[in-house]
Amino acid sequence: MKQLKDIFASKATLWLFLELIIITVVAWAVFEPAIVNLYYRSLSLGYDNDRLLYAKTAVISDGILHDAFEMTEERHDQILRQLMAVEGVESAYLFDQPYGSMGYSQAAFNECCAGSDTLFLANVTLTTDSHFFETYGLKPLSGSPSAEELSHIKTVDKQVVLTRSGAIALFGTEDVVGRHFTICYEPAYEVTVVGVVEDFRMSVPTTIRSMIITTKELQTTSCQYVIRLKKGVNVSRFVEEHGNDLIRSGRTDFNRISNLMTFDEYLQQLELDDGRTQEVNRSLALALFFLINLMLAVIGTVWLHAKRRTEECGVRRAFGATRWRVFFDFLWRNALLATAAVIIGCIIYLNYAHSGIQEYDGGEYYETLYTIQGAMLSTDKTWVDYFWPHFLVVSSVVYIIILCTVLIGTAIPAVKIIGAKITNALREE
């Protein structure tokens, strides 16, 4: 306490302290969206998208390309054979609904009942005999059939595949092959779990991993291909060098591949169309702009504050204090000042954030904390979806940023001050 009293004895120090409190509150609001968005982007999608291509199909009518709407099994088989004949292609998967691709953020949900438990699991619907699992590179758990076998599950047999989180959410264990549960449509029907695969995410802005994978027959709308290249083949170079060949190969008299891009470009395009790209770029740009201004403002203020102590440092050195002792005294004083300011600033923001907690159906919604897509099940949640971990993680990052800024702003003038001659320091006003 005596050390804090000594630090706050100066009015200049008190003003610096108040400034750091205000900066902490503003920094929390500015940096939070950027931190959450960067966290989502750091998460693995759960499958090897580095070797994937996306190909859009179209229909030819009187020499004019239209959206595909008449894909049939025969035409699909013909295009698939043509794609597989292209050097470098390992497998291909055809999907005909937006949520059938893990690239889309939209998801359908199935109400699933196992015993007395009823849960909504995100649904990925694949077309039968489609090479879905091996194309995306999804990994079956021990005791499950191979990826190739899982791609041949049948709609008529009422077979489904669960992700690891989906199995745990529904049954409390991942060892569920052969077990049954009910999908509560009208009418409800029982299905059998034939396999469990490792968790994956359908898109970048979601942590939903509890999924049920079902099958359906090929329909006649919005047909696209996901193409896996062989190991060692660079996707960007492949598109540049062989993209036109692949487009020419993938065609029938009626359907054809009209556009080809890397799967990463496809994901970026989806985020752009959904408005997510603008939101992310805006949050990152604002955070960067604030960080630069924060450093300039804090470093400038701390610099002036340190310069006022030049004469004091000269006196201390005249009485035997070493240069390093004076230097570290500068650092720890301002580090303590910054720490106290951040604690108070975070407490102020905590009162605001806590006031936005709303309850719904036995759960909680944190209206004032930045989130992208709330997870329905505990197995899908991360620190972003819990109030206290969310608050503490962001507060820790804000503290590190402000502390580093203050220490840099302190160290620069401190080095100059302790390097000056004692006589010059004593004459400094």
Short mmCIF file of C-alpha atoms in Angstrom, two decimals:
data_model
loop_
_atom_site.label_atom_id
_atom_site.label_comp_id
_atom_site.label_asym_id
_atom_site.label_seq_id
_atom_site.Cartn_x
_atom_site.Cartn_y
_atom_site.Cartn_z
CA MET A 1 0.00 0.00 0.00
CA LYS A 2 2.89 2.38 0.80
CA GLN A 3 4.28 1.78 -2.67
CA LEU A 4 0.93 2.62 -4.23
CA LYS A 5 0.71 5.79 -2.11
CA ASP A 6 4.15 6.84 -3.29
CA ILE A 7 3.16 6.21 -6.90
CA PHE A 8 -0.07 8.23 -6.63
CA ALA A 9 1.56 11.10 -4.74
CA SER A 10 2.01 12.97 -8.03
CA LYS A 11 -0.98 14.51 -9.82
CA ALA A 12 0.64 13.61 -13.15
CA THR A 13 0.67 9.96 -12.10
CA LEU A 14 -2.97 10.13 -11.07
CA TRP A 15 -3.96 11.53 -14.47
CA LEU A 16 -1.97 8.79 -16.19
CA PHE A 17 -3.78 6.22 -14.03
CA LEU A 18 -7.21 7.59 -14.96
CA GLU A 19 -6.22 7.65 -18.63
CA LEU A 20 -5.19 3.98 -18.49
CA ILE A 21 -8.54 3.05 -16.90
CA ILE A 22 -10.47 4.73 -19.72
CA ILE A 23 -8.18 3.12 -22.31
CA THR A 24 -8.80 -0.31 -20.75
CA VAL A 25 -12.58 0.03 -21.05
CA VAL A 26 -12.36 1.18 -24.68
CA ALA A 27 -9.73 -1.46 -25.51
CA TRP A 28 -11.99 -4.22 -24.17
CA ALA A 29 -14.81 -3.21 -26.52
CA VAL A 30 -12.48 -2.80 -29.52
CA PHE A 31 -10.26 -5.86 -29.13
CA GLU A 32 -12.95 -8.39 -28.16
CA PRO A 33 -14.42 -8.94 -31.68
CA ALA A 34 -10.92 -9.19 -33.17
CA ILE A 35 -9.81 -11.72 -30.55
CA VAL A 36 -12.90 -13.91 -31.04
CA ASN A 37 -12.65 -13.78 -34.84
CA LEU A 38 -8.95 -14.66 -34.77
CA TYR A 39 -9.73 -17.55 -32.43
CA TYR A 40 -12.36 -18.98 -34.79
CA ARG A 41 -9.94 -18.71 -37.70
CA SER A 42 -7.25 -20.53 -35.72
CA LEU A 43 -9.47 -23.59 -35.22
CA SER A 44 -8.95 -26.56 -37.50
CA LEU A 45 -11.86 -27.45 -39.78
CA GLY A 46 -11.26 -31.09 -38.92
CA TYR A 47 -10.52 -32.24 -42.45
CA ASP A 48 -7.71 -31.79 -44.96
CA ASN A 49 -8.97 -28.89 -47.05
CA ASP A 50 -5.49 -28.12 -48.43
CA ARG A 51 -5.96 -30.73 -51.17
CA LEU A 52 -9.56 -29.89 -52.07
CA LEU A 53 -11.06 -28.15 -55.08
CA TYR A 54 -14.59 -26.86 -55.57
CA ALA A 55 -16.28 -27.26 -58.95
CA LYS A 56 -19.65 -25.76 -59.80
CA THR A 57 -21.80 -27.39 -62.46
CA ALA A 58 -24.15 -25.82 -64.96
CA VAL A 59 -26.62 -27.05 -67.52
CA ILE A 60 -26.24 -26.38 -71.24
CA SER A 61 -29.40 -25.31 -73.02
CA ASP A 62 -29.14 -24.07 -76.61
CA GLY A 63 -25.47 -23.27 -76.03
CA ILE A 64 -26.23 -21.14 -72.93
CA LEU A 65 -25.05 -22.08 -69.43
CA HIS A 66 -27.69 -22.15 -66.71
CA ASP A 67 -27.70 -23.37 -63.11
CA ALA A 68 -27.66 -27.14 -62.96
CA PHE A 69 -31.09 -28.67 -62.39
CA GLU A 70 -31.14 -31.94 -64.32
CA MET A 71 -28.24 -33.94 -62.88
CA THR A 72 -29.03 -37.66 -63.04
CA GLU A 73 -27.21 -40.73 -61.76
CA GLU A 74 -26.03 -41.57 -65.28
CA ARG A 75 -24.69 -38.09 -65.94
CA HIS A 76 -23.05 -37.98 -62.53
CA ASP A 77 -21.33 -41.33 -63.16
CA GLN A 78 -20.11 -40.08 -66.53
CA ILE A 79 -18.67 -36.84 -65.10
CA LEU A 80 -17.14 -38.72 -62.17
CA ARG A 81 -15.33 -41.11 -64.52
CA GLN A 82 -14.04 -38.16 -66.52
CA LEU A 83 -12.81 -36.38 -63.39
CA MET A 84 -11.06 -39.48 -62.07
CA ALA A 85 -9.26 -39.85 -65.40
CA VAL A 86 -7.54 -36.47 -64.94
CA GLU A 87 -3.99 -36.85 -63.65
CA GLY A 88 -3.68 -35.74 -60.03
CA VAL A 89 -7.34 -36.35 -59.03
CA GLU A 90 -7.82 -38.84 -56.18
CA SER A 91 -11.58 -38.70 -55.56
CA ALA A 92 -14.65 -36.51 -56.05
CA TYR A 93 -17.91 -35.96 -54.18
CA LEU A 94 -21.16 -34.60 -55.60
CA PHE A 95 -23.57 -32.70 -53.39
CA ASP A 96 -26.82 -31.08 -54.33
CA GLN A 97 -27.90 -29.03 -51.32
CA PRO A 98 -26.13 -26.09 -49.63
CA TYR A 99 -25.94 -27.78 -46.21
CA GLY A 100 -24.63 -30.94 -47.88
CA SER A 101 -21.24 -29.27 -48.08
CA MET A 102 -19.17 -28.51 -45.05
CA GLY A 103 -18.31 -25.24 -46.75
CA TYR A 104 -21.69 -23.72 -45.96
CA SER A 105 -22.54 -22.07 -42.66
CA GLN A 106 -26.26 -22.84 -42.93
CA ALA A 107 -27.17 -26.07 -41.21
CA ALA A 108 -30.30 -28.15 -40.85
CA PHE A 109 -30.97 -29.78 -37.47
CA ASN A 110 -32.50 -33.14 -36.64
CA GLU A 111 -34.37 -33.78 -33.40
CA CYS A 112 -32.81 -37.00 -32.11
CA CYS A 113 -34.17 -39.13 -29.26
CA ALA A 114 -32.09 -41.72 -27.41
CA GLY A 115 -33.91 -43.10 -24.40
CA SER A 116 -35.25 -40.16 -22.40
CA ASP A 117 -32.83 -37.67 -23.97
CA THR A 118 -33.85 -35.45 -26.89
CA LEU A 119 -31.21 -33.37 -28.66
CA PHE A 120 -30.95 -31.33 -31.83
CA LEU A 121 -27.91 -32.43 -33.84
CA ALA A 122 -26.66 -30.54 -36.87
CA ASN A 123 -27.41 -32.52 -39.99
CA VAL A 124 -25.11 -33.11 -42.96
CA THR A 125 -26.90 -34.90 -45.76
CA LEU A 126 -24.82 -36.75 -48.34
CA THR A 127 -25.88 -38.41 -51.55
CA THR A 128 -25.58 -42.19 -51.53
CA ASP A 129 -22.48 -43.89 -53.02
CA SER A 130 -20.81 -40.49 -53.24
CA HIS A 131 -17.23 -40.88 -51.84
CA PHE A 132 -18.11 -38.28 -49.20
CA PHE A 133 -15.89 -39.46 -46.35
CA GLU A 134 -12.75 -40.24 -48.34
CA THR A 135 -13.00 -37.04 -50.41
CA TYR A 136 -13.14 -34.82 -47.34
CA GLY A 137 -10.61 -37.03 -45.56
CA LEU A 138 -12.81 -37.65 -42.51
CA LYS A 139 -11.26 -40.14 -40.09
CA PRO A 140 -13.42 -42.99 -38.68
CA LEU A 141 -12.83 -43.88 -35.03
CA SER A 142 -11.54 -47.27 -33.97
CA GLY A 143 -14.29 -49.86 -34.37
CA SER A 144 -16.00 -48.01 -37.22
CA PRO A 145 -15.94 -49.10 -40.88
CA SER A 146 -13.46 -47.44 -43.24
CA ALA A 147 -14.21 -44.11 -44.93
CA GLU A 148 -14.87 -45.91 -48.22
CA GLU A 149 -17.43 -48.22 -46.57
CA LEU A 150 -19.17 -45.36 -44.77
CA SER A 151 -19.66 -43.53 -48.07
CA HIS A 152 -21.91 -46.40 -49.21
CA ILE A 153 -24.44 -46.29 -46.37
CA LYS A 154 -28.00 -46.60 -47.64
CA THR A 155 -31.04 -44.42 -47.04
CA VAL A 156 -33.35 -47.43 -47.26
CA ASP A 157 -31.39 -49.19 -44.50
CA LYS A 158 -31.84 -46.16 -42.21
CA GLN A 159 -28.14 -46.00 -41.44
CA VAL A 160 -26.43 -42.89 -40.09
CA VAL A 161 -22.96 -41.77 -39.04
CA LEU A 162 -22.24 -39.58 -36.00
CA THR A 163 -19.30 -37.34 -35.22
CA ARG A 164 -17.44 -38.01 -31.98
CA SER A 165 -19.12 -35.03 -30.25
CA GLY A 166 -22.51 -36.08 -31.62
CA ALA A 167 -22.10 -39.58 -30.21
CA ILE A 168 -21.03 -38.26 -26.81
CA ALA A 169 -23.88 -35.72 -26.73
CA LEU A 170 -26.49 -38.37 -27.59
CA PHE A 171 -25.19 -41.47 -25.79
CA GLY A 172 -22.50 -40.21 -23.41
CA THR A 173 -19.82 -42.30 -25.15
CA GLU A 174 -18.13 -42.53 -28.54
CA ASP A 175 -18.49 -46.34 -28.67
CA VAL A 176 -21.93 -46.37 -30.28
CA VAL A 177 -21.59 -48.43 -33.47
CA GLY A 178 -24.66 -50.65 -33.77
CA ARG A 179 -26.79 -48.63 -31.37
CA HIS A 180 -30.18 -47.17 -32.29
CA PHE A 181 -31.97 -43.87 -31.77
CA THR A 182 -35.03 -42.12 -33.15
CA ILE A 183 -35.18 -39.16 -35.50
CA CYS A 184 -38.35 -37.37 -34.48
CA TYR A 185 -39.83 -36.40 -37.82
CA GLU A 186 -43.50 -36.89 -38.63
CA PRO A 187 -43.62 -39.82 -38.55
CA ALA A 188 -40.63 -40.61 -36.31
CA TYR A 189 -38.35 -43.43 -37.41
CA GLU A 190 -35.50 -45.39 -35.85
CA VAL A 191 -31.98 -45.34 -37.31
CA THR A 192 -28.85 -47.38 -36.71
CA VAL A 193 -25.40 -45.89 -36.06
CA VAL A 194 -23.01 -47.62 -38.46
CA GLY A 195 -19.95 -45.46 -37.77
CA VAL A 196 -18.40 -42.57 -35.85
CA VAL A 197 -15.91 -40.10 -37.35
CA GLU A 198 -13.65 -37.48 -35.84
CA ASP A 199 -15.17 -34.06 -35.27
CA PHE A 200 -15.23 -31.48 -38.05
CA ARG A 201 -16.76 -28.06 -38.56
CA MET A 202 -19.03 -27.19 -41.46
CA SER A 203 -17.63 -23.67 -41.79
CA VAL A 204 -15.17 -21.23 -40.25
CA PRO A 205 -17.61 -19.18 -38.13
CA THR A 206 -19.00 -22.03 -36.04
CA THR A 207 -17.87 -24.44 -33.33
CA ILE A 208 -20.75 -26.88 -33.92
CA ARG A 209 -19.29 -30.39 -34.05
CA SER A 210 -22.18 -32.54 -32.77
CA MET A 211 -23.55 -33.86 -36.05
CA ILE A 212 -25.56 -36.62 -37.59
CA ILE A 213 -24.67 -37.60 -41.15
CA THR A 214 -27.58 -39.01 -43.13
CA THR A 215 -28.12 -39.98 -46.77
CA LYS A 216 -30.62 -39.22 -49.50
CA GLU A 217 -31.04 -39.92 -53.15
CA LEU A 218 -29.57 -37.59 -55.74
CA GLN A 219 -31.85 -34.64 -56.40
CA THR A 220 -31.81 -32.31 -59.37
CA THR A 221 -30.81 -28.91 -58.02
CA SER A 222 -27.58 -26.96 -57.36
CA CYS A 223 -25.09 -29.71 -58.08
CA GLN A 224 -21.46 -29.12 -57.12
CA TYR A 225 -18.35 -31.26 -56.83
CA VAL A 226 -15.68 -31.34 -54.16
CA ILE A 227 -12.52 -32.83 -55.67
CA ARG A 228 -9.60 -34.24 -53.70
CA LEU A 229 -6.18 -34.14 -55.32
CA LYS A 230 -3.46 -36.70 -54.77
CA LYS A 231 -0.86 -36.18 -52.08
CA GLY A 232 1.88 -33.78 -53.13
CA VAL A 233 -0.22 -31.93 -55.73
CA ASN A 234 -0.43 -28.18 -55.12
CA VAL A 235 -4.06 -27.08 -55.50
CA SER A 236 -3.36 -23.52 -56.68
CA ARG A 237 -0.86 -24.68 -59.27
CA PHE A 238 -3.22 -27.47 -60.35
CA VAL A 239 -6.01 -24.94 -61.01
CA GLU A 240 -3.62 -22.76 -63.05
CA GLU A 241 -2.09 -25.60 -65.07
CA HIS A 242 -4.90 -28.16 -65.34
CA GLY A 243 -8.08 -26.25 -64.45
CA ASN A 244 -9.21 -25.86 -68.05
CA ASP A 245 -8.54 -29.55 -68.75
CA LEU A 246 -10.63 -30.52 -65.74
CA ILE A 247 -13.49 -28.27 -66.84
CA ARG A 248 -13.38 -29.69 -70.37
CA SER A 249 -13.28 -33.26 -69.04
CA GLY A 250 -16.18 -32.88 -66.62
CA ARG A 251 -19.10 -32.65 -68.99
CA THR A 252 -21.96 -34.53 -70.60
CA ASP A 253 -24.22 -33.50 -73.43
CA PHE A 254 -26.39 -31.71 -70.91
CA ASN A 255 -24.39 -31.00 -67.72
CA ARG A 256 -20.87 -29.65 -67.39
CA ILE A 257 -18.45 -28.17 -64.88
CA SER A 258 -18.57 -24.42 -65.33
CA ASN A 259 -16.27 -23.06 -62.60
CA LEU A 260 -13.29 -24.36 -60.65
CA MET A 261 -11.49 -22.92 -57.62
CA THR A 262 -9.56 -24.07 -54.57
CA PHE A 263 -11.70 -25.04 -51.60
CA ASP A 264 -10.13 -22.28 -49.52
CA GLU A 265 -11.25 -19.75 -52.13
CA TYR A 266 -14.70 -21.33 -51.98
CA LEU A 267 -14.84 -20.91 -48.19
CA GLN A 268 -13.72 -17.30 -48.52
CA GLN A 269 -16.39 -16.66 -51.14
CA LEU A 270 -19.07 -18.11 -48.84
CA GLU A 271 -17.97 -15.85 -46.00
CA LEU A 272 -17.95 -12.88 -48.36
CA ASP A 273 -21.48 -13.65 -49.59
CA ASP A 274 -22.66 -14.09 -46.00
CA GLY A 275 -21.21 -10.73 -44.91
CA ARG A 276 -18.75 -12.42 -42.57
CA THR A 277 -15.65 -11.19 -44.43
CA GLN A 278 -16.64 -7.56 -44.05
CA GLU A 279 -17.40 -8.07 -40.37
CA VAL A 280 -14.08 -9.76 -39.69
CA ASN A 281 -12.07 -7.23 -41.69
CA ARG A 282 -13.85 -4.38 -39.94
CA SER A 283 -13.10 -5.78 -36.47
CA LEU A 284 -9.43 -6.44 -37.32
CA ALA A 285 -8.95 -3.04 -38.97
CA LEU A 286 -10.54 -1.26 -36.01
CA ALA A 287 -8.38 -3.23 -33.56
CA LEU A 288 -5.21 -2.43 -35.53
CA PHE A 289 -6.12 1.27 -35.80
CA PHE A 290 -6.84 1.44 -32.08
CA LEU A 291 -3.63 -0.43 -31.23
CA ILE A 292 -1.49 2.02 -33.20
CA ASN A 293 -3.18 5.02 -31.61
CA LEU A 294 -3.03 3.35 -28.20
CA MET A 295 0.72 2.89 -28.51
CA LEU A 296 1.28 6.46 -29.70
CA ALA A 297 -0.92 7.97 -26.98
CA VAL A 298 0.28 5.83 -24.06
CA ILE A 299 3.94 5.90 -25.06
CA GLY A 300 3.79 9.69 -25.45
CA THR A 301 2.09 10.19 -22.08
CA VAL A 302 4.39 7.77 -20.25
CA TRP A 303 7.40 9.38 -21.91
CA LEU A 304 6.46 12.85 -20.63
CA HIS A 305 5.75 11.37 -17.20
CA ALA A 306 9.16 9.73 -17.12
CA LYS A 307 10.95 12.89 -18.27
CA ARG A 308 9.54 14.75 -15.27
CA ARG A 309 11.47 12.35 -13.04
CA THR A 310 14.85 13.13 -14.62
CA GLU A 311 16.03 15.30 -11.71
CA GLU A 312 14.85 12.67 -9.19
CA CYS A 313 16.88 10.03 -11.02
CA GLY A 314 19.94 12.29 -10.98
CA VAL A 315 19.63 12.69 -7.20
CA ARG A 316 19.29 8.92 -6.68
CA ARG A 317 22.30 8.17 -8.82
CA ALA A 318 24.29 10.86 -6.94
CA PHE A 319 23.55 8.96 -3.73
CA GLY A 320 24.81 5.67 -5.19
CA ALA A 321 21.90 4.10 -7.05
CA THR A 322 23.03 2.13 -10.10
CA ARG A 323 21.73 2.78 -13.60
CA TRP A 324 19.97 -0.64 -13.73
CA ARG A 325 18.32 -0.08 -10.37
CA VAL A 326 16.91 3.25 -11.54
CA PHE A 327 15.82 1.64 -14.85
CA PHE A 328 13.93 -1.23 -13.19
CA ASP A 329 12.40 1.21 -10.71
CA PHE A 330 10.87 3.05 -13.69
CA LEU A 331 9.53 -0.22 -15.08
CA TRP A 332 7.99 -1.76 -11.98
CA ARG A 333 6.31 1.47 -10.90
CA ASN A 334 4.56 1.92 -14.24
CA ALA A 335 3.86 -1.83 -14.51
CA LEU A 336 2.11 -1.66 -11.12
CA LEU A 337 0.25 1.45 -12.26
CA ALA A 338 -0.89 -0.28 -15.48
CA THR A 339 -1.93 -3.43 -13.62
CA ALA A 340 -4.07 -1.50 -11.15
CA ALA A 341 -5.64 0.54 -13.98
CA VAL A 342 -6.48 -2.56 -16.05
CA ILE A 343 -8.04 -4.30 -13.04
CA ILE A 344 -10.31 -1.33 -12.36
CA GLY A 345 -11.10 -0.89 -16.07
CA CYS A 346 -12.03 -4.56 -16.43
CA ILE A 347 -14.22 -4.39 -13.33
CA ILE A 348 -16.05 -1.45 -14.87
CA TYR A 349 -16.57 -3.39 -18.12
CA LEU A 350 -17.56 -6.48 -16.11
CA ASN A 351 -20.50 -4.60 -14.60
CA TYR A 352 -21.62 -3.65 -18.10
CA ALA A 353 -21.10 -7.15 -19.57
CA HIS A 354 -22.80 -8.90 -16.65
CA SER A 355 -25.87 -6.69 -17.04
CA GLY A 356 -26.41 -8.21 -20.50
CA ILE A 357 -26.88 -11.81 -19.32
CA GLN A 358 -30.29 -13.10 -20.37
CA GLU A 359 -31.81 -16.48 -19.58
CA TYR A 360 -33.69 -18.67 -22.06
CA ASP A 361 -34.91 -22.27 -21.74
CA GLY A 362 -32.68 -22.90 -18.77
CA GLY A 363 -29.61 -21.50 -20.56
CA GLU A 364 -27.92 -18.12 -20.69
CA TYR A 365 -27.32 -15.66 -23.51
CA TYR A 366 -24.58 -13.06 -23.10
CA GLU A 367 -26.00 -10.15 -25.05
CA THR A 368 -23.07 -7.80 -24.40
CA LEU A 369 -20.30 -10.28 -25.26
CA TYR A 370 -19.29 -10.75 -28.90
CA THR A 371 -20.21 -14.16 -30.33
CA ILE A 372 -20.67 -15.48 -33.85
CA GLN A 373 -22.84 -18.58 -33.60
CA GLY A 374 -23.94 -20.00 -30.29
CA ALA A 375 -23.44 -23.72 -29.71
CA MET A 376 -26.56 -25.60 -28.62
CA LEU A 377 -24.76 -28.43 -26.84
CA SER A 378 -22.02 -28.40 -24.21
CA THR A 379 -19.90 -30.69 -26.39
CA ASP A 380 -19.69 -27.92 -29.01
CA LYS A 381 -18.91 -25.04 -26.67
CA THR A 382 -15.54 -23.34 -26.25
CA TRP A 383 -14.40 -20.52 -23.96
CA VAL A 384 -16.22 -18.06 -26.27
CA ASP A 385 -19.58 -19.55 -25.23
CA TYR A 386 -19.04 -19.25 -21.45
CA PHE A 387 -19.22 -15.91 -19.68
CA TRP A 388 -16.31 -16.12 -17.25
CA PRO A 389 -13.75 -17.82 -19.54
CA HIS A 390 -14.74 -15.36 -22.30
CA PHE A 391 -14.35 -12.38 -20.01
CA LEU A 392 -11.07 -13.56 -18.46
CA VAL A 393 -9.43 -14.48 -21.79
CA VAL A 394 -10.22 -11.11 -23.39
CA SER A 395 -9.23 -9.28 -20.18
CA SER A 396 -5.89 -11.11 -20.14
CA VAL A 397 -5.16 -10.14 -23.74
CA VAL A 398 -6.12 -6.50 -23.04
CA TYR A 399 -3.86 -6.52 -19.97
CA ILE A 400 -0.89 -7.91 -21.93
CA ILE A 401 -1.35 -5.30 -24.70
CA ILE A 402 -1.60 -2.36 -22.29
CA LEU A 403 1.22 -3.62 -20.07
CA CYS A 404 3.57 -4.09 -23.03
CA THR A 405 2.65 -0.64 -24.37
CA VAL A 406 3.31 1.02 -21.00
CA LEU A 407 6.62 -0.82 -20.53
CA ILE A 408 7.81 0.15 -24.01
CA GLY A 409 6.79 3.77 -23.37
CA THR A 410 8.67 3.65 -20.08
CA ALA A 411 11.81 1.87 -21.27
CA ILE A 412 12.58 4.25 -24.16
CA PRO A 413 12.94 7.48 -22.10
CA ALA A 414 14.32 5.54 -19.12
CA VAL A 415 17.28 4.32 -21.17
CA LYS A 416 18.01 7.89 -22.25
CA ILE A 417 17.66 9.25 -18.70
CA ILE A 418 19.95 6.73 -17.00
CA GLY A 419 22.49 7.17 -19.78
CA ALA A 420 22.81 10.92 -19.15
CA LYS A 421 25.51 12.35 -16.89
CA ILE A 422 24.48 12.93 -13.30
CA THR A 423 25.25 16.66 -13.52
CA ASN A 424 23.05 17.02 -16.62
CA ALA A 425 20.23 15.09 -14.95
CA LEU A 426 20.36 17.34 -11.86
CA ARG A 427 20.04 20.43 -14.04
CA GLU A 428 16.99 18.99 -15.89
CA GLU A 429 13.73 20.76 -14.96
#
